[in-house]
Amino acid sequence: MLDIRDATVYYPSGVQGVDNLNLHVDDGEFCFITGASGSGKSTLSKLITGELQPDVGTVRVNGYNMSALDSKTMAEARRTIGMVFQDFRLITSMTVEENLEFAMRCIGVSRNMEERIARVLSIVHLEGKEYRYPSELSGGEQQRVAIARAIINRPRLVIADEPTGNLDPKLAEEIIKIFVDINGIENTTVIVITH
Ligand code: ADP
Ligand code: MG
């Protein structure tokens, strides 16, 4: 669940990132956020992930008040959120499987990893690509690995900031279908930002 009330963000330069933003997304919803470049979409995404705190207002994600958390609780809150970026952000020195394992180990999971990895690779239609390095995959495939990583720890909410920005329209459509599947199969709340 996401609930943003009257949120305003000022960057150090004085520019307003978002101005008095209100947004509520219930558990299990699929939500598109669209807007022109510079309208504050990435600022909104960073508010959701806790990378930015509002100067005014409140941001609640999955029961956590993101503007009033100590670092331990922030880490806990972030485990309930999966993130996908325009530029994939995979670890290039690791294979697909290693990227996914690493994400699990980061939160202390070391059991039944193989089973979960097979499951998420099947959701993103990348069966058999476990041992590839990111450089051996197309852009669309790399983004699907990034999506697999975002959901591997079963987050309650997935936020994707322009996940199809680097992809052609056909691949973009495939990526959006995968998000729709994730929303349905894993019952994850999904927020996709796109211009
Ligand atoms: P979008 O993702 O919709 O393109 P952003 O959230 O990135 O929009 O930007 C919203 C506004 O905040 C814009 O005016 C942008 O120039 C400004 N902005 C974004 N990031 C920063 C930053 N790190 N420092 C200063 N201004 C920023
Ligand atoms: Mg942006």
mmCIF file of C-alpha atoms and ligand atoms in Angstrom:
data_model
loop_
_atom_site.group_PDB
_atom_site.id
_atom_site.type_symbol
_atom_site.label_atom_id
_atom_site.label_comp_id
_atom_site.label_asym_id
_atom_site.label_seq_id
_atom_site.Cartn_x
_atom_site.Cartn_y
_atom_site.Cartn_z
ATOM 1 C CA MET A 1 0.000 0.000 0.000
ATOM 2 C CA LEU A 2 1.206 3.483 -0.860
ATOM 3 C CA ASP A 3 -0.162 6.663 0.654
ATOM 4 C CA ILE A 4 1.384 10.038 -0.082
ATOM 5 C CA ARG A 5 -0.161 13.086 1.578
ATOM 6 C CA ASP A 6 0.566 16.691 0.675
ATOM 7 C CA ALA A 7 4.178 15.914 -0.216
ATOM 8 C CA THR A 8 6.490 18.685 -1.362
ATOM 9 C CA VAL A 9 10.166 18.185 -2.210
ATOM 10 C CA TYR A 10 12.679 20.987 -2.694
ATOM 11 C CA TYR A 11 16.073 20.171 -4.192
ATOM 12 C CA PRO A 12 19.070 22.030 -2.718
ATOM 13 C CA SER A 13 19.024 24.304 -5.781
ATOM 14 C CA GLY A 14 15.573 25.482 -4.680
ATOM 15 C CA VAL A 15 13.806 23.696 -7.542
ATOM 16 C CA GLN A 16 10.585 21.971 -6.515
ATOM 17 C CA GLY A 17 10.661 18.236 -7.372
ATOM 18 C CA VAL A 18 7.008 17.717 -6.528
ATOM 19 C CA ASP A 19 4.492 20.198 -5.180
ATOM 20 C CA ASN A 20 1.756 19.140 -2.781
ATOM 21 C CA LEU A 21 1.480 15.622 -4.185
ATOM 22 C CA ASN A 22 -1.280 13.251 -3.059
ATOM 23 C CA LEU A 23 -1.438 9.636 -4.197
ATOM 24 C CA HIS A 24 -3.016 6.485 -2.796
ATOM 25 C CA VAL A 25 -2.415 3.022 -4.275
ATOM 26 C CA ASP A 26 -4.059 0.033 -2.594
ATOM 27 C CA ASP A 27 -2.531 -3.420 -2.174
ATOM 28 C CA GLY A 28 -2.850 -5.438 -5.370
ATOM 29 C CA GLU A 29 -3.449 -2.456 -7.646
ATOM 30 C CA PHE A 30 -1.632 -1.879 -10.928
ATOM 31 C CA CYS A 31 -0.920 1.794 -11.455
ATOM 32 C CA PHE A 32 0.601 3.722 -14.358
ATOM 33 C CA ILE A 33 2.037 7.156 -13.676
ATOM 34 C CA THR A 34 2.567 9.321 -16.724
ATOM 35 C CA GLY A 35 3.767 12.868 -17.143
ATOM 36 C CA ALA A 36 6.076 15.074 -19.169
ATOM 37 C CA SER A 37 9.810 15.064 -18.624
ATOM 38 C CA GLY A 38 10.621 17.169 -15.562
ATOM 39 C CA SER A 39 7.130 16.821 -14.086
ATOM 40 C CA GLY A 40 8.432 15.018 -10.979
ATOM 41 C CA LYS A 41 8.036 11.318 -11.774
ATOM 42 C CA SER A 42 11.509 10.270 -10.636
ATOM 43 C CA THR A 43 11.162 12.457 -7.563
ATOM 44 C CA LEU A 44 7.968 10.553 -6.758
ATOM 45 C CA SER A 45 9.787 7.242 -7.319
ATOM 46 C CA LYS A 46 12.570 8.301 -4.912
ATOM 47 C CA LEU A 47 9.987 9.303 -2.311
ATOM 48 C CA ILE A 48 8.505 5.801 -2.521
ATOM 49 C CA THR A 49 11.873 4.058 -2.125
ATOM 50 C CA GLY A 50 13.012 6.363 0.668
ATOM 51 C CA GLU A 51 15.909 7.747 -1.353
ATOM 52 C CA LEU A 52 14.346 11.181 -0.811
ATOM 53 C CA GLN A 53 12.298 12.454 2.106
ATOM 54 C CA PRO A 54 9.555 15.038 1.629
ATOM 55 C CA ASP A 55 10.239 18.499 3.039
ATOM 56 C CA VAL A 56 6.522 18.748 3.717
ATOM 57 C CA GLY A 57 3.939 15.966 3.989
ATOM 58 C CA THR A 58 4.128 12.222 4.573
ATOM 59 C CA VAL A 59 4.935 9.111 2.553
ATOM 60 C CA ARG A 60 3.670 5.777 3.863
ATOM 61 C CA VAL A 61 4.705 2.555 2.121
ATOM 62 C CA ASN A 62 3.489 -0.865 3.286
ATOM 63 C CA GLY A 63 2.827 0.522 6.739
ATOM 64 C CA TYR A 64 6.139 2.369 7.116
ATOM 65 C CA ASN A 65 6.320 6.136 7.456
ATOM 66 C CA MET A 66 9.256 6.650 5.109
ATOM 67 C CA SER A 67 10.114 10.080 6.484
ATOM 68 C CA ALA A 68 10.615 8.949 10.078
ATOM 69 C CA LEU A 69 12.706 5.777 10.002
ATOM 70 C CA ASP A 70 16.045 4.885 11.559
ATOM 71 C CA SER A 71 18.438 3.128 9.190
ATOM 72 C CA LYS A 72 17.564 -0.360 10.418
ATOM 73 C CA THR A 73 13.845 0.188 9.932
ATOM 74 C CA MET A 74 14.484 1.849 6.560
ATOM 75 C CA ALA A 75 16.341 -1.306 5.452
ATOM 76 C CA GLU A 76 13.353 -3.356 6.635
ATOM 77 C CA ALA A 77 10.925 -1.076 4.761
ATOM 78 C CA ARG A 78 12.983 -1.310 1.562
ATOM 79 C CA ARG A 79 12.760 -5.085 1.639
ATOM 80 C CA THR A 80 9.041 -4.684 1.006
ATOM 81 C CA ILE A 81 9.765 -2.736 -2.194
ATOM 82 C CA GLY A 82 11.187 -3.946 -5.511
ATOM 83 C CA MET A 83 12.794 -1.372 -7.795
ATOM 84 C CA VAL A 84 13.348 -1.322 -11.541
ATOM 85 C CA PHE A 85 15.226 1.434 -13.359
ATOM 86 C CA GLN A 86 15.516 2.587 -16.960
ATOM 87 C CA ASP A 87 19.200 1.591 -17.120
ATOM 88 C CA PHE A 88 18.780 -1.930 -15.626
ATOM 89 C CA ARG A 89 21.596 -1.562 -13.047
ATOM 90 C CA LEU A 90 22.683 -5.195 -13.119
ATOM 91 C CA ILE A 91 26.060 -6.205 -11.732
ATOM 92 C CA THR A 92 27.990 -6.740 -14.956
ATOM 93 C CA SER A 93 30.644 -9.037 -13.442
ATOM 94 C CA MET A 94 27.963 -11.487 -12.285
ATOM 95 C CA THR A 95 25.865 -13.948 -14.265
ATOM 96 C CA VAL A 96 22.068 -13.779 -14.222
ATOM 97 C CA GLU A 97 21.973 -16.426 -11.512
ATOM 98 C CA GLU A 98 24.628 -14.649 -9.451
ATOM 99 C CA ASN A 99 22.789 -11.330 -9.729
ATOM 100 C CA LEU A 100 19.663 -12.995 -8.371
ATOM 101 C CA GLU A 101 21.506 -14.935 -5.669
ATOM 102 C CA PHE A 102 23.234 -11.766 -4.559
ATOM 103 C CA ALA A 103 19.885 -9.999 -4.110
ATOM 104 C CA MET A 104 18.705 -12.871 -1.927
ATOM 105 C CA ARG A 105 21.885 -13.072 0.133
ATOM 106 C CA CYS A 106 21.656 -9.319 0.755
ATOM 107 C CA ILE A 107 18.585 -9.943 2.870
ATOM 108 C CA GLY A 108 19.988 -13.077 4.490
ATOM 109 C CA VAL A 109 18.324 -15.733 2.344
ATOM 110 C CA SER A 110 20.507 -18.700 1.444
ATOM 111 C CA ARG A 111 18.038 -21.596 1.291
ATOM 112 C CA ASN A 112 15.947 -22.758 -1.646
ATOM 113 C CA MET A 113 17.542 -20.121 -3.842
ATOM 114 C CA GLU A 114 17.632 -22.329 -6.919
ATOM 115 C CA GLU A 115 13.902 -22.962 -6.774
ATOM 116 C CA ARG A 116 13.033 -19.274 -6.406
ATOM 117 C CA ILE A 117 15.451 -18.267 -9.162
ATOM 118 C CA ALA A 118 13.867 -20.795 -11.537
ATOM 119 C CA ARG A 119 10.448 -19.429 -10.598
ATOM 120 C CA VAL A 120 11.243 -15.768 -11.260
ATOM 121 C CA LEU A 121 13.113 -16.574 -14.479
ATOM 122 C CA SER A 122 10.033 -18.380 -15.687
ATOM 123 C CA ILE A 123 7.843 -15.369 -14.827
ATOM 124 C CA VAL A 124 10.075 -13.099 -16.940
ATOM 125 C CA HIS A 125 10.471 -15.749 -19.686
ATOM 126 C CA LEU A 126 14.223 -16.155 -19.324
ATOM 127 C CA GLU A 127 14.447 -19.873 -18.658
ATOM 128 C CA GLY A 128 17.883 -21.231 -19.536
ATOM 129 C CA LYS A 129 19.708 -17.883 -19.300
ATOM 130 C CA GLU A 130 21.053 -18.478 -15.765
ATOM 131 C CA TYR A 131 24.708 -18.561 -16.781
ATOM 132 C CA ARG A 132 24.741 -15.578 -19.130
ATOM 133 C CA TYR A 133 26.467 -12.341 -18.212
ATOM 134 C CA PRO A 134 24.478 -9.116 -18.743
ATOM 135 C CA SER A 135 26.738 -8.228 -21.701
ATOM 136 C CA GLU A 136 25.590 -11.448 -23.389
ATOM 137 C CA LEU A 137 21.923 -10.393 -23.247
ATOM 138 C CA SER A 138 19.845 -7.941 -25.275
ATOM 139 C CA GLY A 139 18.499 -4.784 -23.624
ATOM 140 C CA GLY A 140 15.052 -6.315 -23.280
ATOM 141 C CA GLU A 141 16.529 -9.442 -21.694
ATOM 142 C CA GLN A 142 18.649 -7.398 -19.291
ATOM 143 C CA GLN A 143 15.568 -5.497 -18.199
ATOM 144 C CA ARG A 144 13.774 -8.797 -17.604
ATOM 145 C CA VAL A 145 16.655 -9.903 -15.363
ATOM 146 C CA ALA A 146 16.325 -6.618 -13.488
ATOM 147 C CA ILE A 147 12.604 -7.303 -13.047
ATOM 148 C CA ALA A 148 13.370 -10.849 -11.836
ATOM 149 C CA ARG A 149 15.759 -9.346 -9.295
ATOM 150 C CA ALA A 150 13.154 -6.793 -8.191
ATOM 151 C CA ILE A 151 10.644 -9.536 -7.366
ATOM 152 C CA ILE A 152 12.967 -12.284 -6.140
ATOM 153 C CA ASN A 153 12.430 -11.466 -2.468
ATOM 154 C CA ARG A 154 8.656 -11.226 -2.870
ATOM 155 C CA PRO A 155 8.225 -7.487 -2.293
ATOM 156 C CA ARG A 156 4.717 -6.239 -1.632
ATOM 157 C CA LEU A 157 5.183 -3.350 -4.047
ATOM 158 C CA VAL A 158 7.221 -2.938 -7.221
ATOM 159 C CA ILE A 159 8.088 0.513 -8.524
ATOM 160 C CA ALA A 160 9.556 0.878 -12.014
ATOM 161 C CA ASP A 161 10.845 4.280 -13.188
ATOM 162 C CA GLU A 162 10.600 4.395 -17.003
ATOM 163 C CA PRO A 163 11.519 0.706 -17.355
ATOM 164 C CA THR A 164 10.935 0.790 -21.115
ATOM 165 C CA GLY A 165 12.742 4.072 -21.780
ATOM 166 C CA ASN A 166 15.703 2.322 -23.446
ATOM 167 C CA LEU A 167 13.640 -0.209 -25.395
ATOM 168 C CA ASP A 168 11.827 -0.180 -28.723
ATOM 169 C CA PRO A 169 7.988 -0.240 -28.678
ATOM 170 C CA LYS A 170 7.645 -4.005 -29.221
ATOM 171 C CA LEU A 171 10.014 -4.870 -26.375
ATOM 172 C CA ALA A 172 8.384 -2.178 -24.256
ATOM 173 C CA GLU A 173 5.045 -3.913 -24.694
ATOM 174 C CA GLU A 174 6.547 -7.252 -23.601
ATOM 175 C CA ILE A 175 7.979 -5.639 -20.488
ATOM 176 C CA ILE A 176 4.620 -4.096 -19.579
ATOM 177 C CA LYS A 177 2.963 -7.520 -20.028
ATOM 178 C CA ILE A 178 5.451 -8.984 -17.556
ATOM 179 C CA PHE A 179 4.512 -6.350 -14.994
ATOM 180 C CA VAL A 180 0.850 -7.189 -15.545
ATOM 181 C CA ASP A 181 1.684 -10.877 -14.983
ATOM 182 C CA ILE A 182 3.580 -10.092 -11.785
ATOM 183 C CA ASN A 183 0.615 -8.125 -10.506
ATOM 184 C CA GLY A 184 -1.625 -11.114 -11.217
ATOM 185 C CA ILE A 185 0.603 -14.090 -10.376
ATOM 186 C CA GLU A 186 2.409 -12.820 -7.297
ATOM 187 C CA ASN A 187 -0.340 -10.410 -6.218
ATOM 188 C CA THR A 188 2.235 -7.637 -6.023
ATOM 189 C CA THR A 189 1.228 -3.982 -6.154
ATOM 190 C CA VAL A 190 2.866 -2.547 -9.270
ATOM 191 C CA ILE A 191 3.558 1.095 -10.088
ATOM 192 C CA VAL A 192 4.992 1.784 -13.535
ATOM 193 C CA ILE A 193 6.219 5.264 -14.380
ATOM 194 C CA THR A 194 6.335 6.152 -18.048
ATOM 195 C CA HIS A 195 6.304 9.271 -20.175
HETATM 196 P P1 ADP B 1 10.780 13.432 -14.279
HETATM 197 O O1 ADP B 1 11.308 12.145 -13.725
HETATM 198 O O2 ADP B 1 9.288 13.474 -14.408
HETATM 199 O O3 ADP B 1 11.452 13.809 -15.557
HETATM 200 P P2 ADP B 1 12.140 14.653 -12.009
HETATM 201 O O4 ADP B 1 11.479 14.158 -10.797
HETATM 202 O O5 ADP B 1 13.443 14.058 -12.376
HETATM 203 O O6 ADP B 1 11.110 14.610 -13.232
HETATM 204 O O7 ADP B 1 12.365 16.214 -11.855
HETATM 205 C C1 ADP B 1 11.363 17.121 -11.332
HETATM 206 C C2 ADP B 1 11.977 18.503 -11.201
HETATM 207 O O8 ADP B 1 13.017 18.468 -10.229
HETATM 208 C C3 ADP B 1 12.615 19.023 -12.485
HETATM 209 O O9 ADP B 1 12.432 20.416 -12.528
HETATM 210 C C4 ADP B 1 14.068 18.670 -12.312
HETATM 211 O O10 ADP B 1 14.896 19.550 -13.029
HETATM 212 C C5 ADP B 1 14.270 18.826 -10.820
HETATM 213 N N1 ADP B 1 15.292 17.925 -10.275
HETATM 214 C C6 ADP B 1 15.302 16.568 -10.347
HETATM 215 N N2 ADP B 1 16.376 16.038 -9.722
HETATM 216 C C7 ADP B 1 17.070 17.098 -9.241
HETATM 217 C C8 ADP B 1 18.285 17.226 -8.492
HETATM 218 N N3 ADP B 1 18.981 16.145 -8.101
HETATM 219 N N4 ADP B 1 18.701 18.477 -8.185
HETATM 220 C C9 ADP B 1 17.981 19.564 -8.548
HETATM 221 N N5 ADP B 1 16.835 19.533 -9.245
HETATM 222 C C10 ADP B 1 16.385 18.309 -9.594
HETATM 223 MG MG MG B 2 12.535 10.645 -14.474
#
